[in-house]
Short mmCIF file of C-alpha atoms in Angstrom, two decimals:
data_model
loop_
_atom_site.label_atom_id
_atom_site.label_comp_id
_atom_site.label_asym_id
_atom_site.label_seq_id
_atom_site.Cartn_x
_atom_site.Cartn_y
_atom_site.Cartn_z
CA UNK A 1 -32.06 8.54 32.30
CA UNK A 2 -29.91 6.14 33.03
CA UNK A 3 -25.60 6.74 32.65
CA UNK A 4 -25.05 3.74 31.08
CA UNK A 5 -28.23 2.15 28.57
CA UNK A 6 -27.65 -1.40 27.26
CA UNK A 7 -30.52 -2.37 25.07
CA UNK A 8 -31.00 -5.89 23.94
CA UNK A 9 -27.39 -5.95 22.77
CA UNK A 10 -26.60 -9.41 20.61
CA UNK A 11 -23.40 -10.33 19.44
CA UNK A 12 -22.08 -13.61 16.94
CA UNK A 13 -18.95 -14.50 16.11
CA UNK A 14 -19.88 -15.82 13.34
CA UNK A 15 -22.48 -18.90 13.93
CA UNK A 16 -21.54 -18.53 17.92
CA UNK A 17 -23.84 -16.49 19.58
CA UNK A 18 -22.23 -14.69 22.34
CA UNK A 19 -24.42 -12.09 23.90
CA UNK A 20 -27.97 -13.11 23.59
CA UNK A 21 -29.92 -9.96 24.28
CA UNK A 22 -28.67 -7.98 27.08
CA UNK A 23 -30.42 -5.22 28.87
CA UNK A 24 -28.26 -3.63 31.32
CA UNK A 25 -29.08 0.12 33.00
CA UNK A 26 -25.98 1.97 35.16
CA UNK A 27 -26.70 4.65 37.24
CA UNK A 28 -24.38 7.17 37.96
CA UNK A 29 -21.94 6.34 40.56
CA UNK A 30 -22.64 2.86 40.42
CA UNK A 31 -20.17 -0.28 40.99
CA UNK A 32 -21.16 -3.15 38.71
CA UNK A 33 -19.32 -6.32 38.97
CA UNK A 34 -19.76 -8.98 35.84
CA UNK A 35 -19.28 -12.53 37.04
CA UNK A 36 -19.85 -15.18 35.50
CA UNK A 37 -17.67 -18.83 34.00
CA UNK A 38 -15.25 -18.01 30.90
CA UNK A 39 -17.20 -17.78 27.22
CA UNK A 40 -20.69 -16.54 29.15
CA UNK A 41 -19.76 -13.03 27.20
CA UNK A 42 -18.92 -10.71 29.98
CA UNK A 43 -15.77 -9.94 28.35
CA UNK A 44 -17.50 -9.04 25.08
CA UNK A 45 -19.83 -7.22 26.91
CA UNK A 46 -17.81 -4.89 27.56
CA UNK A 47 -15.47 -4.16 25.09
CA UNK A 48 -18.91 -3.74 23.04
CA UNK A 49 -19.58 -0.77 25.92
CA UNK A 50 -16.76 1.19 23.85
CA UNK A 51 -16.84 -0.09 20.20
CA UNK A 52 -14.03 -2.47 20.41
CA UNK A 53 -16.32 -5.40 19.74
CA UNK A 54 -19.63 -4.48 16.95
CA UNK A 55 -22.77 -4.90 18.02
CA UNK A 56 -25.23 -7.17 15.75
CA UNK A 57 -28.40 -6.02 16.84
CA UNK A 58 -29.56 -3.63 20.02
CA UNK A 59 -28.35 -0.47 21.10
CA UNK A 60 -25.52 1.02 23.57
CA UNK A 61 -25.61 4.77 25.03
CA UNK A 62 -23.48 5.86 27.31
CA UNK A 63 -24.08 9.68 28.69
CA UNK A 64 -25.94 10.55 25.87
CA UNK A 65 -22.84 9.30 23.25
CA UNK A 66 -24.70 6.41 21.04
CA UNK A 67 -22.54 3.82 19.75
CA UNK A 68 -22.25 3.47 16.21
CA UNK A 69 -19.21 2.38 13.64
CA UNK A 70 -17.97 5.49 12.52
CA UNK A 71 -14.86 6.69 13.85
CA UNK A 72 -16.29 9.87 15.02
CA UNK A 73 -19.55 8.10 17.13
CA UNK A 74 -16.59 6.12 18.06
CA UNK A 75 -14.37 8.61 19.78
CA UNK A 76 -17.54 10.45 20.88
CA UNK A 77 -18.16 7.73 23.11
CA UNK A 78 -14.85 6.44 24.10
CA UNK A 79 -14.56 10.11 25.82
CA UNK A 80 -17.01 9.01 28.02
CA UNK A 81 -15.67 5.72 28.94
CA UNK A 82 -12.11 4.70 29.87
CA UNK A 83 -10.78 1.31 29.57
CA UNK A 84 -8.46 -1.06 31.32
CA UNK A 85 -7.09 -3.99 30.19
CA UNK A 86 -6.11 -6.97 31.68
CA UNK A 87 -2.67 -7.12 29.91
CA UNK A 88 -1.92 -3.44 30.95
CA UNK A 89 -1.26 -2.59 27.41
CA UNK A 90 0.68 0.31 27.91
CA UNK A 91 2.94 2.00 25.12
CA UNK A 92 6.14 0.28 25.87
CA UNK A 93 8.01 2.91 23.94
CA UNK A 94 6.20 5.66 26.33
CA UNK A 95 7.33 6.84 29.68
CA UNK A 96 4.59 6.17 32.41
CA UNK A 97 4.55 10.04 32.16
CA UNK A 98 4.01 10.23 28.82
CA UNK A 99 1.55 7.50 28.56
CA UNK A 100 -0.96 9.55 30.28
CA UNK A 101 0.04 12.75 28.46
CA UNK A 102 -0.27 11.18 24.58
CA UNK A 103 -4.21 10.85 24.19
CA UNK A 104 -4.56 14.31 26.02
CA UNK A 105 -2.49 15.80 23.50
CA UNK A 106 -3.39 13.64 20.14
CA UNK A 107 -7.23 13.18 21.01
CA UNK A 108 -8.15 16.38 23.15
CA UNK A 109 -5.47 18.90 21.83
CA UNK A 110 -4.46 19.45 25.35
CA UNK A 111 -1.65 21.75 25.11
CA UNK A 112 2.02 20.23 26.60
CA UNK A 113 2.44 22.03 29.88
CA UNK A 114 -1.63 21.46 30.93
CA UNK A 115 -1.60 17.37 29.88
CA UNK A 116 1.93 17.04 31.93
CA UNK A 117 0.44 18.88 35.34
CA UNK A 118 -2.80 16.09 34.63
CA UNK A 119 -0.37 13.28 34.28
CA UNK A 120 1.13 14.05 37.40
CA UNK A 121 -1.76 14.52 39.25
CA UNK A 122 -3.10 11.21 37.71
CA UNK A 123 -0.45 9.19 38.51
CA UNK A 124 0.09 10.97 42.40
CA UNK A 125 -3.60 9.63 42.14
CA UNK A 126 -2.30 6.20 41.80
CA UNK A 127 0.09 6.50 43.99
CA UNK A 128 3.16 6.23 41.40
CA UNK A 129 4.03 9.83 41.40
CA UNK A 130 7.38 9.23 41.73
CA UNK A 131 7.70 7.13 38.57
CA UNK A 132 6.59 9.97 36.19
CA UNK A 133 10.16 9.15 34.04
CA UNK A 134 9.83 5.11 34.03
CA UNK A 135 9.56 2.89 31.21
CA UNK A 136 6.88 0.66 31.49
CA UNK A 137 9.23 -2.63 31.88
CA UNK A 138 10.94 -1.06 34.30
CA UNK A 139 7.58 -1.40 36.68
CA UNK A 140 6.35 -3.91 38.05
CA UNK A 141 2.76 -5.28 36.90
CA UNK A 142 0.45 -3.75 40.00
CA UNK A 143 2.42 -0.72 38.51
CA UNK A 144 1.75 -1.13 34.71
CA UNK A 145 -2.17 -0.90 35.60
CA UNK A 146 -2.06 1.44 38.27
CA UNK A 147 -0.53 3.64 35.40
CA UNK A 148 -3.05 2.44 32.84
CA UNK A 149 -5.75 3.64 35.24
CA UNK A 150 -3.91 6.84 35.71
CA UNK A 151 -3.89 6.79 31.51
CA UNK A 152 -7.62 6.23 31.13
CA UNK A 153 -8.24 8.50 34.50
CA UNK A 154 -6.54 11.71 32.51
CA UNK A 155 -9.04 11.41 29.65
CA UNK A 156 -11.94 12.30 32.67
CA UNK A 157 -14.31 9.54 31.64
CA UNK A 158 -17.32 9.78 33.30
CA UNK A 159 -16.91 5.63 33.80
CA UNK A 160 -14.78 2.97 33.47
CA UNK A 161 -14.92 -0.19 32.06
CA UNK A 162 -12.42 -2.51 33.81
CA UNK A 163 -11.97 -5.89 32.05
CA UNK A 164 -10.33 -8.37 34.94
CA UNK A 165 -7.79 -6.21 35.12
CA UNK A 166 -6.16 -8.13 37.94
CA UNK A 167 -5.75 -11.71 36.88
CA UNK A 168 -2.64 -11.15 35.19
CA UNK A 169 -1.16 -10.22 38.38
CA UNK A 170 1.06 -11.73 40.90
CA UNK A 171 -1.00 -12.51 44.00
CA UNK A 172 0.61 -9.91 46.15
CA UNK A 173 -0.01 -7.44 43.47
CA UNK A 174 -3.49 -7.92 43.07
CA UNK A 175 -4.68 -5.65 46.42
CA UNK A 176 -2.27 -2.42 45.54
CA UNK A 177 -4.42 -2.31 42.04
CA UNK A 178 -7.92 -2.66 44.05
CA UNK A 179 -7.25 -0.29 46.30
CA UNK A 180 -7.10 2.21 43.46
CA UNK A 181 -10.51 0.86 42.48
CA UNK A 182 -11.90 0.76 45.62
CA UNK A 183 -10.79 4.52 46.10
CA UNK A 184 -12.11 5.07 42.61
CA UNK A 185 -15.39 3.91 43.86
CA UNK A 186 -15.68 6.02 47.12
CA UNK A 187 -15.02 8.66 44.76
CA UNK A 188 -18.30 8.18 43.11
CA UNK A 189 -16.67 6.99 39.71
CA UNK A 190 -18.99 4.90 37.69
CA UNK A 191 -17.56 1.67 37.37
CA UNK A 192 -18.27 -1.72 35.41
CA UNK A 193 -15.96 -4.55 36.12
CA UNK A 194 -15.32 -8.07 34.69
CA UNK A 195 -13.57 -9.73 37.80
CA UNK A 196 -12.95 -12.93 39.94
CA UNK A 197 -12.02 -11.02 43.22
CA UNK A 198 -15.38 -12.42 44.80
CA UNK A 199 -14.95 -10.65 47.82
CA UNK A 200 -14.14 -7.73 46.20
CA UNK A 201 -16.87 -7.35 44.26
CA UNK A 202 -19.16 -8.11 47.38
CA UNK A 203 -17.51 -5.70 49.15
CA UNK A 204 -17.27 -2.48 46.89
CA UNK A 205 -20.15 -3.14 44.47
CA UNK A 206 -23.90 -1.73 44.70
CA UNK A 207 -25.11 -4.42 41.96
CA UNK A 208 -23.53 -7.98 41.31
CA UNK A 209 -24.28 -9.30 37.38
CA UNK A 210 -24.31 -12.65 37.37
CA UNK A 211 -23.91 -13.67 33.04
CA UNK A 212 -24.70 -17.21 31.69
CA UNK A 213 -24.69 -18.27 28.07
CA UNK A 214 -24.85 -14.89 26.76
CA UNK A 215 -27.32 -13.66 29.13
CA UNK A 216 -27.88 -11.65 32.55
CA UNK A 217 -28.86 -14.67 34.34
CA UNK A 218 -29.28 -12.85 37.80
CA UNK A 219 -28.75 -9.43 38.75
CA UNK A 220 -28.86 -7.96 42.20
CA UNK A 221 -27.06 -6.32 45.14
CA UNK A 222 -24.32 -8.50 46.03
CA UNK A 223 -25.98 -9.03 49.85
CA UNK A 224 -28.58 -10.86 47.39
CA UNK A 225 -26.38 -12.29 44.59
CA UNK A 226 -24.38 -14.07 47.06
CA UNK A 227 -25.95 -14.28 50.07
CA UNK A 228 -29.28 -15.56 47.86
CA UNK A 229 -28.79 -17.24 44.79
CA UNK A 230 -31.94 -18.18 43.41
CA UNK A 231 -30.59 -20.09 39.93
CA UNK A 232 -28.37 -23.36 40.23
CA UNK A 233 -26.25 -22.26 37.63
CA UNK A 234 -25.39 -19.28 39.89
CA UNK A 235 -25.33 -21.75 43.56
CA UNK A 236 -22.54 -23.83 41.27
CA UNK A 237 -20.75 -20.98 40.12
CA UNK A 238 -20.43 -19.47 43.44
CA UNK A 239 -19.57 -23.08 45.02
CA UNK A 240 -16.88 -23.74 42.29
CA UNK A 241 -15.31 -19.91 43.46
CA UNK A 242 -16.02 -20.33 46.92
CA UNK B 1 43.42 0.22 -31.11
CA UNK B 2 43.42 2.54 -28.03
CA UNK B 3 45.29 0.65 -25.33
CA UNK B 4 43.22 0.55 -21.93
CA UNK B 5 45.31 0.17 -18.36
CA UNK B 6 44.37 -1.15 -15.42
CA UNK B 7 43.76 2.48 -14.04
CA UNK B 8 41.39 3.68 -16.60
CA UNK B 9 39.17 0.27 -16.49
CA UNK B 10 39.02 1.14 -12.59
CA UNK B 11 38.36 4.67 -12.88
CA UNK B 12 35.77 4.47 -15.19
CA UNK B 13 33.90 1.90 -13.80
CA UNK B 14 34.04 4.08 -10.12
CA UNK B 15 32.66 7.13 -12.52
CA UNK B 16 30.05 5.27 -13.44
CA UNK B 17 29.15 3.88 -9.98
CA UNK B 18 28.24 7.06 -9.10
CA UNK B 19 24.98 6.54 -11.19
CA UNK B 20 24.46 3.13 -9.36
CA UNK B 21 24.74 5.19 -5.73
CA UNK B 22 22.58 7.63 -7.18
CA UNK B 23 20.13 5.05 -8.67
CA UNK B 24 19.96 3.28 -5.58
CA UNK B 25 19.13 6.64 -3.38
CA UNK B 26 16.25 7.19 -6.00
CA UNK B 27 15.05 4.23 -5.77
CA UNK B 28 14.99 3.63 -1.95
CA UNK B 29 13.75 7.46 -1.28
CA UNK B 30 10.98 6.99 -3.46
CA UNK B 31 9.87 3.34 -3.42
CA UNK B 32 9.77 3.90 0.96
CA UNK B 33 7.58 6.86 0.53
CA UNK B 34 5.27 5.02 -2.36
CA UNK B 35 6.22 1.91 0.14
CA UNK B 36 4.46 3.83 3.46
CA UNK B 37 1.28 4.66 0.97
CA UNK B 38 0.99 1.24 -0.02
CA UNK B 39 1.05 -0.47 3.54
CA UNK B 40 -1.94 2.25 4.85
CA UNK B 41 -3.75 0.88 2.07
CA UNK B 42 -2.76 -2.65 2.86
CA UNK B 43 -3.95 -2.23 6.21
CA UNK B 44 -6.68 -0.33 5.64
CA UNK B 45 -10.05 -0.81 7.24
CA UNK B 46 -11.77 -0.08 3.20
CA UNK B 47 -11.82 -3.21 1.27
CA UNK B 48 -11.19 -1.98 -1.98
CA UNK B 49 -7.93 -0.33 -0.42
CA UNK B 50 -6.67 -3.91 0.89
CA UNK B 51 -7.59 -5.41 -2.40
CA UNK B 52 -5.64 -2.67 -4.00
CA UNK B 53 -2.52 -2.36 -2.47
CA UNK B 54 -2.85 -6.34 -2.42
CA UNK B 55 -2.93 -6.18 -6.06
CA UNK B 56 0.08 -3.95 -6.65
CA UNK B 57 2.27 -6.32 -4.50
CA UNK B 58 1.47 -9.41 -6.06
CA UNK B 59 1.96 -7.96 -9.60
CA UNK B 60 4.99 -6.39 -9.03
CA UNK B 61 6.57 -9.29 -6.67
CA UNK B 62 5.25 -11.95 -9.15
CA UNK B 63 6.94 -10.21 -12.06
CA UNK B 64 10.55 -9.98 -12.88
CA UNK B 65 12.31 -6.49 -12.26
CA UNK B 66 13.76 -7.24 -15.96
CA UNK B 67 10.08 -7.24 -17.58
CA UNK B 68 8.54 -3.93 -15.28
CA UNK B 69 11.88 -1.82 -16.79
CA UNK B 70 10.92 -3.01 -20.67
CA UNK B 71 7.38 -2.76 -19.95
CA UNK B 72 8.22 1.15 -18.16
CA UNK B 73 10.44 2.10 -20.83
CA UNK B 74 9.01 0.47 -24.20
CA UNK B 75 5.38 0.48 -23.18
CA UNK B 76 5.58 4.32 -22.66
CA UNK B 77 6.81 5.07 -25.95
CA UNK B 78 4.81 2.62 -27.63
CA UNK B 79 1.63 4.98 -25.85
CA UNK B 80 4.01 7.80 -27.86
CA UNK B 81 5.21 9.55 -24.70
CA UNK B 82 9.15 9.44 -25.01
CA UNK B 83 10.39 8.90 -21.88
CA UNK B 84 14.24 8.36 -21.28
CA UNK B 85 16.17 5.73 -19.66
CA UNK B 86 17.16 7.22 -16.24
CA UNK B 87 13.13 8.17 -16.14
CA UNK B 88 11.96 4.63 -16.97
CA UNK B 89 14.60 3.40 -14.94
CA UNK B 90 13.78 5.13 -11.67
CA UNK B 91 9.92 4.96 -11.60
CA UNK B 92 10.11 1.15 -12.66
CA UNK B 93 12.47 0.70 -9.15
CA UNK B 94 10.80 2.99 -7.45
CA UNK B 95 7.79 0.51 -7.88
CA UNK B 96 9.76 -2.29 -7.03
CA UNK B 97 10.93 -1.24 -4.18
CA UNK B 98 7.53 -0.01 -3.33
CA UNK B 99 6.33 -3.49 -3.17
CA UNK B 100 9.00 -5.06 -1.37
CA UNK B 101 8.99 -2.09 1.44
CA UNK B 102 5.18 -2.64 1.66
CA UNK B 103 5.24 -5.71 2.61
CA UNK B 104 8.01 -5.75 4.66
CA UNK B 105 6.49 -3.00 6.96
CA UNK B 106 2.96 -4.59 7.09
CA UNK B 107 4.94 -7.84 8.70
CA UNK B 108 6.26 -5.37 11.32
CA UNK B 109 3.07 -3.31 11.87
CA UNK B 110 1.14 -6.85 12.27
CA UNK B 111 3.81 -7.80 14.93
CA UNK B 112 2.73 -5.33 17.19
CA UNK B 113 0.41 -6.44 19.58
CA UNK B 114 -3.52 -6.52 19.64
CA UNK B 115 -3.79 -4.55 21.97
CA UNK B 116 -1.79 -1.91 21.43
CA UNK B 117 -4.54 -0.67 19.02
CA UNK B 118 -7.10 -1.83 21.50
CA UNK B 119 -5.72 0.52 24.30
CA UNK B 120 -4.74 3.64 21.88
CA UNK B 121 -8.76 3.42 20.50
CA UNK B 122 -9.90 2.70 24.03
CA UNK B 123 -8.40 6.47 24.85
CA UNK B 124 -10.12 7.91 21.91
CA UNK B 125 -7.05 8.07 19.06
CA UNK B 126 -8.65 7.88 15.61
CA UNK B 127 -6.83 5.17 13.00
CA UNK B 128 -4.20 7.53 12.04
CA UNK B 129 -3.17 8.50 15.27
CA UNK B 130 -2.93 5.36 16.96
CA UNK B 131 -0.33 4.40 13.58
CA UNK B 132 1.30 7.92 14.22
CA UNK B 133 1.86 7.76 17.62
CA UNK B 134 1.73 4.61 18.96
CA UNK B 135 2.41 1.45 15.62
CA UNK B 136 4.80 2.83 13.90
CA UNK B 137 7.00 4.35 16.31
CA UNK B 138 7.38 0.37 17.61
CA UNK B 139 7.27 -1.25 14.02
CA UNK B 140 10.02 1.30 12.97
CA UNK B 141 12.90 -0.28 15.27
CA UNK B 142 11.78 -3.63 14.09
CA UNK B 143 11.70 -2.74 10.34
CA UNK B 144 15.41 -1.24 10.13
CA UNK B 145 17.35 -4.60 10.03
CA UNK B 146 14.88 -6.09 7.06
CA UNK B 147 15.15 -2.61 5.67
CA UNK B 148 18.37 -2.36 5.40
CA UNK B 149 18.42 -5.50 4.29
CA UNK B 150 16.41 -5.44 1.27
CA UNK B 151 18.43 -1.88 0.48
CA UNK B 152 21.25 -4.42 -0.83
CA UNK B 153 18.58 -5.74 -3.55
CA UNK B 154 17.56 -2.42 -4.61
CA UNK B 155 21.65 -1.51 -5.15
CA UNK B 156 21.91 -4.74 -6.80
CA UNK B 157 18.86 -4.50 -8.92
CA UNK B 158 19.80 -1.42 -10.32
CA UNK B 159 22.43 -3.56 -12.52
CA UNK B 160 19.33 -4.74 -14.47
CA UNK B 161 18.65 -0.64 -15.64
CA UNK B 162 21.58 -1.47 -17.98
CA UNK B 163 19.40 -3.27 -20.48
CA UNK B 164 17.72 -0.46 -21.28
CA UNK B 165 20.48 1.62 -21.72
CA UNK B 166 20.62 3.19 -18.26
CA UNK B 167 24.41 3.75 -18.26
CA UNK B 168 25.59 2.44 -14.72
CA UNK B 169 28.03 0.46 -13.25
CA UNK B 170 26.89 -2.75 -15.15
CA UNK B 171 25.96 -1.00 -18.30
CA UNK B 172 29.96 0.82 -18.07
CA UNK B 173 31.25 -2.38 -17.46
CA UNK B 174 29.33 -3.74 -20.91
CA UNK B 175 31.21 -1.01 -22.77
CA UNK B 176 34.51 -1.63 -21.51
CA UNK B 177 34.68 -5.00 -22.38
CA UNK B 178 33.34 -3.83 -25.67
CA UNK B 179 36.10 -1.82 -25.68
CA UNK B 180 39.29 -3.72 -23.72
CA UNK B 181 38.13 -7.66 -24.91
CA UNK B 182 38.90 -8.19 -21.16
CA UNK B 183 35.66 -9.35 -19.58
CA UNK B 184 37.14 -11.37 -16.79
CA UNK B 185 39.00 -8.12 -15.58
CA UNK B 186 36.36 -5.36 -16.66
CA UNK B 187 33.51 -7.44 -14.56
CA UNK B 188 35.70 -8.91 -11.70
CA UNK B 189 36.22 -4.85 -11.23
CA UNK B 190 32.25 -4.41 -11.69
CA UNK B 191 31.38 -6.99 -8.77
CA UNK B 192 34.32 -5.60 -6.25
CA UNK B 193 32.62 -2.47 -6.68
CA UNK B 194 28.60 -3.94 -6.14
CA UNK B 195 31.06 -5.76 -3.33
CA UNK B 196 31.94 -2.87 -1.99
CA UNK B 197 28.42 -1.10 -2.03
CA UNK B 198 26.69 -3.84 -0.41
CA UNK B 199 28.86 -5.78 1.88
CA UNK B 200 29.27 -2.38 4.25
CA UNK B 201 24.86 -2.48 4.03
CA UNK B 202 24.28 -5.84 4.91
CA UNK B 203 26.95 -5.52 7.95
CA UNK B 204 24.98 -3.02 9.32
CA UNK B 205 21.59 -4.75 8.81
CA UNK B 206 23.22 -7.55 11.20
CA UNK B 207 24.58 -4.86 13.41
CA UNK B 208 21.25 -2.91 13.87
CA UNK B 209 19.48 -6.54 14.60
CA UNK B 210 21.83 -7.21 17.21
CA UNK B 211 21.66 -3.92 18.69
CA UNK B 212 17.92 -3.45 18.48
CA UNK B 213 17.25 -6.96 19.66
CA UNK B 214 19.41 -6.71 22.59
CA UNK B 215 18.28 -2.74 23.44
CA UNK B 216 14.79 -4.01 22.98
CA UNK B 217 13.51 0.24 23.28
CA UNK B 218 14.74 3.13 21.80
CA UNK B 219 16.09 4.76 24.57
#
């Protein structure tokens, strides 16, 4: 059994048809990359991995944890999968400390003293140990999602969903954040990523997903995805990138 | 005829704005607690919750505060339960407020971003969590300065309670001009003292809106 099951998944938004019938299997340990040109879905994709998005029609399982609507499917499931934003979204009001200690305590009852020592080691993880006391202006952006990995890292997912969690990044921030990843990854953390780092997605991931129009258009190791292209929609995406 | 000074129109009228202060404290205690159970219904995922709470505000912001104190006070009796006027008086602004507060708050819950709510469920927090721990702790310091605010039309709309025999400041200054044939003195006197009450609350609404604007955290 697969980590990850996506079963013909569909999604509207209203008369748009966005995801046209994906089937999508993640092993453990896996590094998925999601390419593909802006509206083609992969975003929806995968906040419908943790319930942020409804499905219409197909079925999502993730370690066993079935999505469904109800809150308690809900939180079930987002147990099993952290997510990261690409606007950082942490609690402004929050220390970076105490960002990664709140949904320990609220969600898992975590007692105080246990969910600090986790948020330490989380963000000594991330390498911003040192900033356990900051508010989240007061860091820069590579530091806002370092600590909003660190946040989703504490809950002990057993994967991540990481939606291009770099493009809202200064260029010379971009690299400090995907280094995390790419440590995340030699780690053996299960990993699905929407991104546009091209290179880094042929150089950390074990399967490249290539969507189109709401659909997996080509899917394959990312020697093959880019080395290969069989489609032309692929050859021009990779040629407008490249 | 009793002869009235300056002193006893004064005093009088300050022992009767004690009701007014007290009114007003009723009123804003109660219609922000009704208030917070309104706006979870307003922004309820249920329907029939939004539809509700929807309901409430329009009826009691499309009405006039005048007709919700006859309706509280002479509809009740009319079902035969006596109810006096400081108890008709405080339940009918207590609703008022209610709706005002309501609405007020859901403009400062919506301002907080998207995803906000999208990261807090992401981690697992159910819907009254993510409001508990991560909404309304950053609505709050956006919602004192219109809070405040609107306190200085609950103080004010407590003059209307006089109709029905509520005896506040208004309903004091009624009598004494009843009882002096001075109106321009006995209500000049009435509106120094609303002056008074609500000049000191709107200063501070513009001093917390500075200061929170400018502070930008609550820290």
């Amino acid at each position: 059994m697969s980590l990850i099951e996506i079963t013909e998944v569909r999604k509207s938004f209203g008369d748009n048809e966005v995801l046209k019938g994906i089937d999508l299997n993640v092993e453990p340990g896996e590094v998925i990359a999601i390419i593909g040109k802006s509206g083609s879905g992969k975003s929806t994709l995968l906040r419908c991995i943790n319930g942020l998005e409804t499905i219409n029609a197909g079925s999502i399982q993730v370690a066993g944890a079935q999505l469904a609507t109800d809150e308690l499917h809900l939180k079930a499931l987002r147990l099993k999968v952290g997510m990261i934003f690409q606007g950082f979204n942490l609690f402004p009001h929050k220390t970076a400390g105490q960002n990664v200690m709140l949904s320990q305590m609220v969600v898992k009852k975590t007692p105080k003293p246990q969910a600090e020592e986790m948020a330490k080691k989380m963000l000594d993880r991330v390498g911003l140990g040192h900033k356990f006391d900051a508010y989240p202006d007061q860091l820069s952006g590579g530091q806002q999602q370092r600590v909003a990995i660190a946040r989703a890292l504490a809950m002990q997912p057993v994967a991540l969903l990481c939606d291009e969690i770099t493009s809202a990044l200064d260029p010379e921030l971009v690299q400090e954040v995907l280094a995390v990843v790419k440590e995340l990854a030699s780690e053996g953390m299960t990993l699905l990523m929407v991104t546009h780092e091209m290179r880094f997605a042929r150089d950390v991931c074990s399967r490249v997903v290539f969507m189109h129009l709401g659909r997996v258009h080509e899917i394959g190791p990312p020697g093959e995805v880019f080395g290969n292209p069989k489609t032309p929609e692929l050859r021009q995406f990779l040629g407008q990138t490249h | 005829m009793m002869e009235f000074s300056t002193w006893d129109i004064v005093r009088n009228l300050l022992l009767a704005a004690r009701w007014t202060i007290v009114l007003s404290l009723v009123a804003f205690a109660g219609g922000a607690t009704v208030g917070l159970v309104i706006l979870f219904l307003r922004i309820s995922k249920q329907k029939a919750a939004r539809v509700f709470a929807g309901g409430y505000i329009e009826l009691f912001q499309g009405t006039p505060l005048l007709m919700q104190l006859f309706l509280s006070f002479f509809g009740l009796s009319l079902l035969g339960v006596e109810v006096p006027a400081w108890l008709a008086a405080s339940v009918a602004l207590i609703l008022w407020t209610a709706s005002f507060l309501a609405e007020i708050w859901r403009g400062c819950v919506e301002s907080i971003p998207k995803g906000q709510w999208e990261a807090s469920a992401s981690l697992g927090m159910g819907r009254f969590e993510q409001m508990r721990h991560v909404i309304l702790p950053q609505a709050l310091t956006i919602a004192i300065p219109p809070t405040v605010g609107f306190s200085v039309q609950v103080v004010k709309g407590t003059s209307l309670t006089s109709i029905i025999g509520f005896t506040e400041l208004a309903k004091a200054g009624q009598v004494l001009t009843n009882a002096t044939f001075m109106p321009f003195t006995v209500y000049g006197f009435v509106a120094l003292i609303y002056f008074a009450l609500c000049f000191p609350l709107s200063k501070s609404s513009q001093f917390l809106e500075r200061k929170l604007n400018v502070a930008h955290r609550d820290h």
